[in-house]
Each structure stands twice: as C-alpha cells, then as structure tokens.
mmCIF file of C-alpha atoms in Angstrom:
data_model
loop_
_atom_site.group_PDB
_atom_site.id
_atom_site.type_symbol
_atom_site.label_atom_id
_atom_site.label_comp_id
_atom_site.label_asym_id
_atom_site.label_seq_id
_atom_site.Cartn_x
_atom_site.Cartn_y
_atom_site.Cartn_z
ATOM 1 C CA MET A 1 -0.521 0.236 -0.233
ATOM 2 C CA LYS A 2 3.175 2.582 0.988
ATOM 3 C CA LYS A 3 4.579 1.949 -2.296
ATOM 4 C CA GLN A 4 1.347 2.890 -3.977
ATOM 5 C CA TRP A 5 0.595 6.224 -2.502
ATOM 6 C CA LEU A 6 3.944 6.185 -3.431
ATOM 7 C CA SER A 7 3.352 5.730 -6.535
ATOM 8 C CA ILE A 8 -0.280 8.492 -6.369
ATOM 9 C CA VAL A 9 2.753 11.458 -5.498
ATOM 10 C CA LEU A 10 5.439 11.002 -8.161
ATOM 11 C CA VAL A 11 2.997 11.111 -10.185
ATOM 12 C CA LEU A 12 1.289 14.481 -9.476
ATOM 13 C CA CYS A 13 4.569 15.452 -9.523
ATOM 14 C CA MET A 14 5.093 14.571 -12.610
ATOM 15 C CA VAL A 15 2.015 16.237 -13.557
ATOM 16 C CA LEU A 16 2.954 19.880 -12.061
ATOM 17 C CA CYS A 17 6.218 19.974 -13.733
ATOM 18 C CA MET A 18 5.700 18.221 -17.430
ATOM 19 C CA ALA A 19 2.408 21.590 -17.210
ATOM 20 C CA PRO A 20 3.923 24.480 -15.323
ATOM 21 C CA THR A 21 1.286 26.812 -17.719
ATOM 22 C CA THR A 22 -1.160 25.144 -16.136
ATOM 23 C CA ALA A 23 -0.401 25.769 -12.311
ATOM 24 C CA ARG A 24 0.092 29.539 -12.508
ATOM 25 C CA ALA A 25 -3.195 31.568 -11.555
ATOM 26 C CA ALA A 26 -3.309 35.441 -12.800
ATOM 27 C CA GLU A 27 -1.382 38.303 -10.567
ATOM 28 C CA GLY A 28 -3.133 38.724 -7.967
ATOM 29 C CA GLU A 29 -5.075 36.092 -7.527
ATOM 30 C CA THR A 30 -4.467 31.857 -5.951
ATOM 31 C CA GLY A 31 -5.669 29.515 -8.823
ATOM 32 C CA THR A 32 -6.510 25.809 -7.702
ATOM 33 C CA LEU A 33 -5.475 22.779 -10.463
ATOM 34 C CA LYS A 34 -8.485 19.771 -8.665
ATOM 35 C CA ILE A 35 -5.935 15.802 -9.422
ATOM 36 C CA THR A 36 -8.646 13.018 -8.987
ATOM 37 C CA VAL A 37 -6.919 9.732 -9.553
ATOM 38 C CA ASP A 38 -8.498 6.386 -9.493
ATOM 39 C CA ILE A 39 -7.367 3.640 -6.622
ATOM 40 C CA SER A 40 -7.590 -0.435 -7.811
ATOM 41 C CA GLY A 41 -5.706 -2.670 -6.375
ATOM 42 C CA VAL A 42 -6.134 -2.101 -3.429
ATOM 43 C CA TYR A 43 -7.079 -4.467 -0.958
ATOM 44 C CA GLU A 44 -10.318 -5.746 0.561
ATOM 45 C CA GLY A 45 -11.086 -4.095 3.791
ATOM 46 C CA ASP A 46 -8.670 -0.398 2.664
ATOM 47 C CA ASN A 47 -11.020 2.276 3.325
ATOM 48 C CA VAL A 48 -9.934 4.644 0.844
ATOM 49 C CA GLY A 49 -13.559 5.672 -0.627
ATOM 50 C CA ASP A 50 -14.129 7.769 -3.355
ATOM 51 C CA LYS A 51 -11.687 10.131 -2.903
ATOM 52 C CA THR A 52 -10.857 13.781 -4.468
ATOM 53 C CA PHE A 53 -6.994 15.217 -3.877
ATOM 54 C CA SER A 54 -6.594 18.940 -4.475
ATOM 55 C CA PHE A 55 -3.748 20.765 -4.846
ATOM 56 C CA GLU A 56 -3.525 24.684 -4.771
ATOM 57 C CA ILE A 57 -1.514 25.723 -6.893
ATOM 58 C CA LEU A 58 0.584 29.482 -5.309
ATOM 59 C CA ARG A 59 0.839 32.120 -8.366
ATOM 60 C CA ASN A 60 5.056 31.138 -10.105
ATOM 61 C CA ALA A 61 4.560 27.434 -8.343
ATOM 62 C CA TYR A 62 7.105 25.295 -10.406
ATOM 63 C CA CYS A 63 9.758 23.647 -8.495
ATOM 64 C CA ALA A 64 12.982 25.050 -8.522
ATOM 65 C CA SER A 65 14.242 23.324 -11.733
ATOM 66 C CA CYS A 66 11.547 23.480 -14.106
ATOM 67 C CA TRP A 67 11.331 27.558 -13.281
ATOM 68 C CA ASP A 68 15.036 27.853 -14.245
ATOM 69 C CA GLU A 69 14.112 26.414 -17.033
ATOM 70 C CA HIS A 70 11.235 28.219 -18.028
ATOM 71 C CA CYS A 71 11.540 31.194 -17.131
ATOM 72 C CA GLU A 72 13.621 33.611 -18.495
ATOM 73 C CA VAL A 73 13.865 36.655 -16.155
ATOM 74 C CA ILE A 74 18.059 36.616 -16.396
ATOM 75 C CA HIS A 75 18.513 38.237 -19.787
ATOM 76 C CA GLU A 76 22.234 37.886 -22.210
ATOM 77 C CA TYR A 77 24.368 39.928 -21.274
ATOM 78 C CA SER A 78 24.022 42.065 -25.075
ATOM 79 C CA TYR A 79 20.604 42.740 -23.406
ATOM 80 C CA THR A 80 18.364 46.287 -23.207
ATOM 81 C CA PRO A 81 15.180 46.979 -22.798
ATOM 82 C CA ASP A 82 13.027 50.116 -24.004
ATOM 83 C CA LEU A 83 14.488 51.645 -21.731
ATOM 84 C CA VAL A 84 11.754 53.349 -19.083
ATOM 85 C CA PHE A 85 13.178 56.853 -17.516
ATOM 86 C CA HIS A 86 12.490 57.579 -14.153
ATOM 87 C CA GLY A 87 12.088 61.573 -12.275
ATOM 88 C CA LYS A 88 12.123 65.276 -14.497
ATOM 89 C CA GLY A 89 15.212 66.309 -15.392
ATOM 90 C CA LEU A 90 17.949 65.236 -18.379
ATOM 91 C CA ARG A 91 20.525 63.418 -16.256
ATOM 92 C CA HIS A 92 19.618 60.648 -15.546
ATOM 93 C CA PHE A 93 21.899 57.334 -14.025
ATOM 94 C CA GLY A 94 21.591 54.462 -15.120
ATOM 95 C CA VAL A 95 23.443 51.684 -12.136
ATOM 96 C CA GLU A 96 25.569 48.071 -13.382
ATOM 97 C CA LEU A 97 25.768 46.566 -9.408
ATOM 98 C CA GLU A 98 27.690 42.957 -9.988
ATOM 99 C CA ILE A 99 26.502 40.914 -7.208
ATOM 100 C CA ASP A 100 28.506 37.164 -6.897
ATOM 101 C CA ASP A 101 28.048 33.646 -5.412
ATOM 102 C CA GLY A 102 24.808 33.202 -5.174
ATOM 103 C CA GLY A 103 24.513 32.197 -7.681
ATOM 104 C CA THR A 104 23.154 33.108 -11.459
ATOM 105 C CA VAL A 105 19.280 31.481 -10.570
ATOM 106 C CA ASN A 106 16.370 32.819 -12.190
ATOM 107 C CA SER A 107 14.096 32.500 -9.041
ATOM 108 C CA ASN A 108 16.709 34.536 -6.471
ATOM 109 C CA ALA A 109 16.793 37.109 -10.126
ATOM 110 C CA GLN A 110 12.551 36.848 -9.704
ATOM 111 C CA LYS A 111 12.420 37.284 -5.949
ATOM 112 C CA LEU A 112 14.983 40.714 -6.615
ATOM 113 C CA LEU A 113 12.540 41.963 -9.653
ATOM 114 C CA ASP A 114 9.590 41.434 -7.637
ATOM 115 C CA ILE A 115 10.686 44.302 -4.727
ATOM 116 C CA ALA A 116 12.950 46.724 -6.788
ATOM 117 C CA ASN A 117 9.976 46.188 -9.618
ATOM 118 C CA LYS A 118 6.793 46.426 -7.207
ATOM 119 C CA ASP A 119 5.214 50.032 -7.870
ATOM 120 C CA ALA A 120 7.819 50.574 -11.023
ATOM 121 C CA GLU A 121 9.176 49.627 -13.756
ATOM 122 C CA ASN A 122 12.863 49.961 -12.370
ATOM 123 C CA LEU A 123 14.830 47.249 -12.439
ATOM 124 C CA TYR A 124 16.460 44.165 -14.910
ATOM 125 C CA ILE A 125 18.806 41.603 -14.548
ATOM 126 C CA LYS A 126 21.352 40.454 -16.636
ATOM 127 C CA THR A 127 24.642 37.935 -16.867
ATOM 128 C CA ASP A 128 27.616 38.826 -17.153
ATOM 129 C CA GLY A 129 31.233 36.544 -18.143
ATOM 130 C CA SER A 130 33.175 38.461 -15.367
ATOM 131 C CA LEU A 131 31.025 36.891 -12.716
ATOM 132 C CA ASP A 132 31.685 32.838 -11.250
ATOM 133 C CA GLU A 133 27.634 32.821 -10.469
ATOM 134 C CA GLY A 134 26.216 36.107 -9.981
ATOM 135 C CA LEU A 135 24.373 38.315 -11.762
ATOM 136 C CA GLU A 136 23.620 41.712 -13.311
ATOM 137 C CA LEU A 137 21.643 44.364 -11.675
ATOM 138 C CA VAL A 138 21.012 47.506 -14.403
ATOM 139 C CA THR A 139 18.165 49.808 -13.317
ATOM 140 C CA HIS A 140 16.488 52.474 -15.819
ATOM 141 C CA PRO A 141 17.625 55.474 -16.341
ATOM 142 C CA MET A 142 16.627 57.872 -13.269
ATOM 143 C CA THR A 143 17.263 60.844 -11.454
ATOM 144 C CA LEU A 144 19.526 60.961 -8.116
ATOM 145 C CA GLU A 145 16.587 62.198 -6.439
ATOM 146 C CA TYR A 146 14.690 59.021 -7.027
ATOM 147 C CA HIS A 147 17.426 57.019 -7.121
ATOM 148 C CA LEU A 148 17.499 58.023 -3.860
ATOM 149 C CA THR A 149 13.535 58.049 -2.430
ATOM 150 C CA GLU A 150 12.015 55.671 -4.864
ATOM 151 C CA MET A 151 13.669 52.950 -6.107
ATOM 152 C CA PRO A 152 13.852 50.706 -3.279
ATOM 153 C CA TRP A 153 17.619 49.929 -2.830
ATOM 154 C CA ALA A 154 17.553 49.338 0.831
ATOM 155 C CA GLU A 155 14.993 46.190 0.427
ATOM 156 C CA VAL A 156 17.203 45.139 -2.822
ATOM 157 C CA LEU A 157 20.098 45.318 -1.344
ATOM 158 C CA ARG A 158 19.224 43.270 1.918
ATOM 159 C CA LYS A 159 17.016 40.590 0.390
ATOM 160 C CA ALA A 160 20.233 40.123 -2.223
ATOM 161 C CA ARG A 161 22.363 39.748 0.876
ATOM 162 C CA SER A 162 20.065 36.936 2.515
ATOM 163 C CA MET A 163 20.915 35.082 0.020
ATOM 164 C CA ASN A 164 23.887 34.378 0.328
ATOM 165 C CA TYR A 165 25.551 37.007 -2.553
ATOM 166 C CA LEU A 166 28.456 39.024 -2.364
ATOM 167 C CA SER A 167 29.388 42.189 -3.692
ATOM 168 C CA HIS A 168 32.274 44.499 -2.292
ATOM 169 C CA ALA A 169 33.616 41.328 -0.536
ATOM 170 C CA ALA A 170 33.644 39.128 -3.853
ATOM 171 C CA GLY A 171 36.387 40.274 -5.168
ATOM 172 C CA THR A 172 35.856 40.238 -8.749
ATOM 173 C CA CYS A 173 31.991 43.086 -9.149
ATOM 174 C CA GLY A 174 31.840 46.557 -9.925
ATOM 175 C CA LEU A 175 29.543 49.366 -10.101
ATOM 176 C CA HIS A 176 29.350 50.903 -13.298
ATOM 177 C CA VAL A 177 27.149 54.500 -13.932
ATOM 178 C CA HIS A 178 26.167 55.134 -17.330
ATOM 179 C CA ILE A 179 25.395 59.046 -16.913
ATOM 180 C CA SER A 180 23.651 60.076 -19.513
ATOM 181 C CA ARG A 181 24.853 62.667 -22.496
ATOM 182 C CA LEU A 182 22.106 66.037 -22.084
ATOM 183 C CA ALA A 183 23.260 65.802 -18.432
ATOM 184 C CA PHE A 184 26.241 67.557 -19.815
ATOM 185 C CA GLY A 185 24.564 70.309 -22.823
ATOM 186 C CA CYS A 186 21.796 70.198 -25.227
ATOM 187 C CA THR A 187 24.484 70.550 -28.433
ATOM 188 C CA TYR A 188 27.339 68.432 -28.882
ATOM 189 C CA GLU A 189 29.707 70.896 -28.667
ATOM 190 C CA GLN A 190 28.374 71.695 -24.433
ATOM 191 C CA GLN A 191 28.720 67.869 -24.244
ATOM 192 C CA GLU A 192 32.392 67.241 -25.796
ATOM 193 C CA ALA A 193 33.627 70.222 -23.398
ATOM 194 C CA ALA A 194 31.643 69.251 -20.286
ATOM 195 C CA ILE A 195 32.892 65.613 -20.765
ATOM 196 C CA ALA A 196 36.706 66.874 -21.285
ATOM 197 C CA ARG A 197 36.184 68.677 -17.892
ATOM 198 C CA LEU A 198 35.194 65.143 -15.917
ATOM 199 C CA LEU A 199 37.795 63.725 -18.039
ATOM 200 C CA TYR A 200 40.525 65.992 -17.053
ATOM 201 C CA PHE A 201 38.971 65.775 -13.505
ATOM 202 C CA VAL A 202 39.339 62.259 -13.389
ATOM 203 C CA GLU A 203 42.588 61.783 -14.164
ATOM 204 C CA LYS A 204 43.969 65.272 -11.723
ATOM 205 C CA PHE A 205 42.126 63.843 -8.998
ATOM 206 C CA TRP A 206 42.695 59.895 -9.520
ATOM 207 C CA ALA A 207 44.242 58.958 -6.176
ATOM 208 C CA GLU A 208 41.573 60.053 -4.738
ATOM 209 C CA LEU A 209 39.103 58.869 -6.677
ATOM 210 C CA LEU A 210 40.683 55.388 -6.537
ATOM 211 C CA ARG A 211 40.844 55.390 -2.565
ATOM 212 C CA PHE A 212 37.442 56.469 -3.338
ATOM 213 C CA SER A 213 36.218 53.961 -5.126
ATOM 214 C CA ARG A 214 37.654 51.013 -3.068
ATOM 215 C CA ARG A 215 39.524 49.129 -5.819
ATOM 216 C CA THR A 216 43.368 48.029 -5.984
ATOM 217 C CA GLN A 217 45.450 49.568 -9.052
ATOM 218 C CA SER A 218 45.521 46.480 -10.594
ATOM 219 C CA GLN A 219 41.725 46.251 -10.588
ATOM 220 C CA MET A 220 41.758 49.023 -12.319
ATOM 221 C CA ASN A 221 44.092 48.095 -14.770
ATOM 222 C CA ARG A 222 42.113 45.246 -15.523
ATOM 223 C CA TRP A 223 38.914 47.159 -15.244
ATOM 224 C CA ALA A 224 38.759 50.356 -15.304
ATOM 225 C CA ALA A 225 42.026 51.812 -16.576
ATOM 226 C CA ARG A 226 43.450 55.736 -16.101
ATOM 227 C CA TYR A 227 43.624 58.042 -19.241
ATOM 228 C CA GLY A 228 46.509 59.808 -18.306
ATOM 229 C CA ILE A 229 46.991 63.439 -16.982
ATOM 230 C CA ARG A 230 47.148 66.130 -20.095
ATOM 231 C CA LEU A 231 47.483 69.702 -20.099
ATOM 232 C CA THR A 232 43.980 70.724 -20.042
ATOM 233 C CA PRO A 233 40.902 69.591 -20.372
ATOM 234 C CA SER A 234 40.471 69.923 -24.192
ATOM 235 C CA GLU A 235 43.971 68.140 -24.717
ATOM 236 C CA GLN A 236 42.707 65.338 -22.448
ATOM 237 C CA MET A 237 39.561 64.204 -24.757
ATOM 238 C CA ASN A 238 42.246 64.959 -26.765
ATOM 239 C CA HIS A 239 44.248 62.052 -26.006
ATOM 240 C CA ALA A 240 41.279 59.711 -25.024
ATOM 241 C CA LYS A 241 39.573 59.803 -27.777
ATOM 242 C CA ASN A 242 42.616 59.074 -29.226
ATOM 243 C CA SER A 243 43.538 56.559 -26.979
ATOM 244 C CA CYS A 244 42.181 53.426 -28.373
ATOM 245 C CA ALA A 245 41.468 52.395 -25.137
ATOM 246 C CA GLY A 246 37.987 51.188 -25.717
ATOM 247 C CA ARG A 247 35.537 50.315 -23.183
ATOM 248 C CA TYR A 248 37.825 49.392 -20.201
ATOM 249 C CA THR A 249 38.539 52.450 -19.011
ATOM 250 C CA ALA A 250 37.662 54.806 -15.686
ATOM 251 C CA VAL A 251 35.642 56.715 -17.718
ATOM 252 C CA ASN A 252 34.133 54.751 -20.544
ATOM 253 C CA LEU A 253 33.646 56.909 -23.898
ATOM 254 C CA THR A 254 32.126 54.198 -26.401
ATOM 255 C CA ASN A 255 28.445 54.210 -25.423
ATOM 256 C CA SER A 256 26.449 56.843 -28.451
ATOM 257 C CA ASP A 257 24.273 57.920 -25.580
ATOM 258 C CA THR A 258 26.098 58.174 -22.682
ATOM 259 C CA VAL A 259 29.416 57.996 -20.280
ATOM 260 C CA GLU A 260 30.240 55.507 -17.982
ATOM 261 C CA ILE A 261 31.699 56.027 -15.086
ATOM 262 C CA ARG A 262 33.662 52.218 -14.080
ATOM 263 C CA MET A 263 35.763 52.588 -11.254
ATOM 264 C CA PHE A 264 33.765 51.800 -8.379
ATOM 265 C CA ARG A 265 34.660 49.044 -6.468
ATOM 266 C CA GLY A 266 30.612 46.705 -6.178
ATOM 267 C CA THR A 267 28.896 47.448 -2.867
ATOM 268 C CA LEU A 268 25.920 46.378 -0.805
ATOM 269 C CA LYS A 269 26.365 48.651 1.700
ATOM 270 C CA LEU A 270 23.678 51.281 1.312
ATOM 271 C CA ASN A 271 25.177 54.285 2.674
ATOM 272 C CA THR A 272 28.418 53.110 -0.029
ATOM 273 C CA LEU A 273 25.465 53.592 -2.776
ATOM 274 C CA LYS A 274 23.684 56.568 -2.527
ATOM 275 C CA ALA A 275 27.474 58.064 -1.770
ATOM 276 C CA THR A 276 28.714 56.989 -5.183
ATOM 277 C CA LEU A 277 25.185 58.526 -6.433
ATOM 278 C CA GLN A 278 25.848 61.908 -5.317
ATOM 279 C CA MET A 279 29.870 61.299 -5.706
ATOM 280 C CA VAL A 280 29.274 60.735 -9.287
ATOM 281 C CA ASN A 281 26.262 64.073 -9.702
ATOM 282 C CA HIS A 282 29.288 66.492 -8.308
ATOM 283 C CA LEU A 283 31.732 65.298 -11.284
ATOM 284 C CA VAL A 284 28.911 65.975 -13.730
ATOM 285 C CA GLU A 285 27.844 69.401 -11.728
ATOM 286 C CA VAL A 286 32.181 70.387 -11.858
ATOM 287 C CA ALA A 287 31.820 69.350 -15.294
ATOM 288 C CA VAL A 288 28.769 71.327 -16.439
ATOM 289 C CA SER A 289 29.524 74.468 -13.887
ATOM 290 C CA MET A 290 32.792 75.167 -14.745
ATOM 291 C CA SER A 291 34.975 76.617 -16.763
ATOM 292 C CA ASP A 292 38.541 74.777 -18.389
ATOM 293 C CA ALA A 293 40.180 77.016 -16.437
ATOM 294 C CA ALA A 294 38.239 76.726 -12.954
ATOM 295 C CA VAL A 295 38.782 72.750 -13.411
ATOM 296 C CA GLN A 296 42.979 73.565 -13.958
ATOM 297 C CA GLU A 297 43.334 75.365 -10.846
ATOM 298 C CA LEU A 298 40.883 73.559 -8.891
ATOM 299 C CA SER A 299 41.831 71.472 -5.339
ATOM 300 C CA TRP A 300 39.921 68.647 -3.728
ATOM 301 C CA PHE A 301 39.539 70.730 -0.880
ATOM 302 C CA ASP A 302 37.793 73.748 -2.561
ATOM 303 C CA PHE A 303 35.711 69.515 -4.300
ATOM 304 C CA LEU A 304 35.188 68.990 -1.036
ATOM 305 C CA ASP A 305 33.491 72.959 0.084
ATOM 306 C CA GLU A 306 30.854 72.288 -2.584
ATOM 307 C CA ILE A 307 30.015 68.853 -0.690
ATOM 308 C CA ASN A 308 27.083 68.495 1.564
ATOM 309 C CA GLU A 309 24.724 65.048 1.922
ATOM 310 C CA PRO A 310 25.234 63.068 4.737
ATOM 311 C CA GLU A 311 25.659 60.246 2.904
ATOM 312 C CA LEU A 312 28.822 61.673 0.819
ATOM 313 C CA ILE A 313 30.196 63.119 3.937
ATOM 314 C CA GLN A 314 30.785 60.159 5.748
ATOM 315 C CA TYR A 315 31.521 57.639 3.447
ATOM 316 C CA LEU A 316 34.599 60.056 2.384
ATOM 317 C CA LYS A 317 35.411 59.843 5.842
ATOM 318 C CA GLU A 318 35.340 56.499 6.123
ATOM 319 C CA ARG A 319 38.190 56.773 3.460
ATOM 320 C CA ARG A 320 40.230 58.769 4.327
ATOM 321 C CA LEU A 321 39.900 61.444 2.371
ATOM 322 C CA TYR A 322 37.565 64.082 4.202
ATOM 323 C CA VAL A 323 40.707 65.245 6.331
ATOM 324 C CA ASN A 324 43.376 67.717 6.115
ATOM 325 C CA GLU A 325 46.334 65.798 4.559
ATOM 326 C CA PRO A 326 47.616 64.662 0.808
ATOM 327 C CA VAL A 327 46.563 61.041 -1.337
ATOM 328 C CA PHE A 328 49.498 59.440 -2.113
ATOM 329 C CA SER A 329 48.842 57.201 -5.142
ATOM 330 C CA SER A 330 49.952 54.337 -5.150
ATOM 331 C CA ARG A 331 52.135 53.064 -8.225
#
C-alpha cells in the first residue's frame, strides 16, 4: 500500500512539472488545480472510498528546476529593454551593480525583481562573464532624487545579502554608473566640452578617486584603466579619443548615449551606494558649471567645500578623504 501511495505522489509531481502553465494563476490571484486519481487494485478492507485529492497551486508555483528552465528573467549580457526614464530633468543615472557567489539563478533574480519593480519598472537583470555565480542588476535611467527616494535600494540590497550574494567582498564585482549625455548639455559641442572637464578632473584627482573607489590599482588597470593626464581638458579629450583604449576605462566613452563611470567596486551597503551616486552627481556638476581654467585651478579641498550630503560626507570620512591631509597615489 505504501508503494502505491508513493506512485500516486510521483505521478502528481510529474503532472505539475510537465504542465507548468496550467499550474499558474493570474497575478494577484490564487488558482486551484484539482487532480482526481482513481485508485484500483487496493486490498479488500482498505478504506479509501471515493477520494479527491486537491492541490492549491500558487502564483509562480514551479519547482526550482522547472522555474529556471522555463522562466527567462535573467537576460543575456547584450540585452537592452525599451528604457523607462524616471524623474524630471535631463540628468539621469543608470546603475549596473554586480553581485556574485549566490548563483545565476532565475528564482533568485525574480525575488529581487519583485522587490525593485513592485511600484514601477525600475530594474532588469543580466548575466556577466566577469562573474563566477552571480547577477548584474541594471536600473532604468533615473535622476539622483529618484534613486535616493523612490528606488527601493535598501530592500533590494537586504534581499541580496539574505541570499548569500557578495559584491565588494567577492572581488569580481563592479558598480558602474551611466550618465546620460544630455546631462552634459543640449548640443554636441556643450557635451564634448563638459565631458572633457570630467575626464580632466578624474585624471587630476586620480589618487583620491582611487581611494574612493575601494578598488586596487591592479583591478583598475584591468577593468577601469586611466588614460593618463594631459595639460588641459581639451587635450585630455583628444588623448582619450585617440587612445583606442576601448570600454575598460575609468570613464568609458564608447557608448553613443551615455558616459560610463566604471571606477567603483561593487557594494551591498546602502550608504556606500548612495554616496557613490552623490559623488558622480558632483562630478557632473563640476563638468557642466565650471570653465576649463576653473577646473585646472580647483583643489580637492575646494571640491569638498561644495559637498553637504550626509551620506557622502560619512563615506568620505570612512575613506579618509575628508581630512586635511594629502593622498598619495600607489605606483
């Protein structure tokens, strides 16, 4: 009799795995799948009667293996959706946050998407060849204000940690920030001039930004190399364009619609993520609001005078970048 009941259970499991679409209810609803099994060949005296076995199948009720086989929630590296722009204005930031060591698993990705996209289409997830067993979390373009107040970063990072993902500690992960080219001006000439000042600032304060990034110099050389400083912003831009360095540079210029800052190491700490976005916003502000001569004359402490965000100030102090001492570049 025990073998017969075991056979019934195995048959039911096969039915659920072979026909997953029939076992799914509409979003926000609970469906019921009733499976009736005729039991024959029982021994005389076994009281089974006319039994109906009912199984309540909740939304997304695949077994783990079927879920990963049938649900494509993790996209290929080259995937780009129709972008949704969040927040008013032209200064949008798109974040690529890499997390690793928790598995390239659709069911894990879906849990993160359910949190991030609960109220709006904020996030999609891709694979990345630089990761061992991880995910790349990619936001749609958002203003800084939207990132800080509307995007549920705290919940996303907490869930990633609870599923044993790492970012900073993995050693394989980056935090990349795409800046819309329109953030640098409405005309091509305005954009080029402002981006030249951004490039110059990064090269001028390389030692400080290296410390801020939490990367090692060898990691920078591999994933976010510098161009090498030149005398003026315009010379800096010409040097970068003629370098044939590709996209693995600290400031990646190979995208048509964005400028990508690739310097930063990945993180699952909320304050570090916020501080990084605030820093990128200050870099853009310097690039668009100052002249070439003013950027050339700017000191690190003059730059710090314009910073008042508590998250960024806290992080700068943690990295010993908010004290009156020089920072020396490692060679």
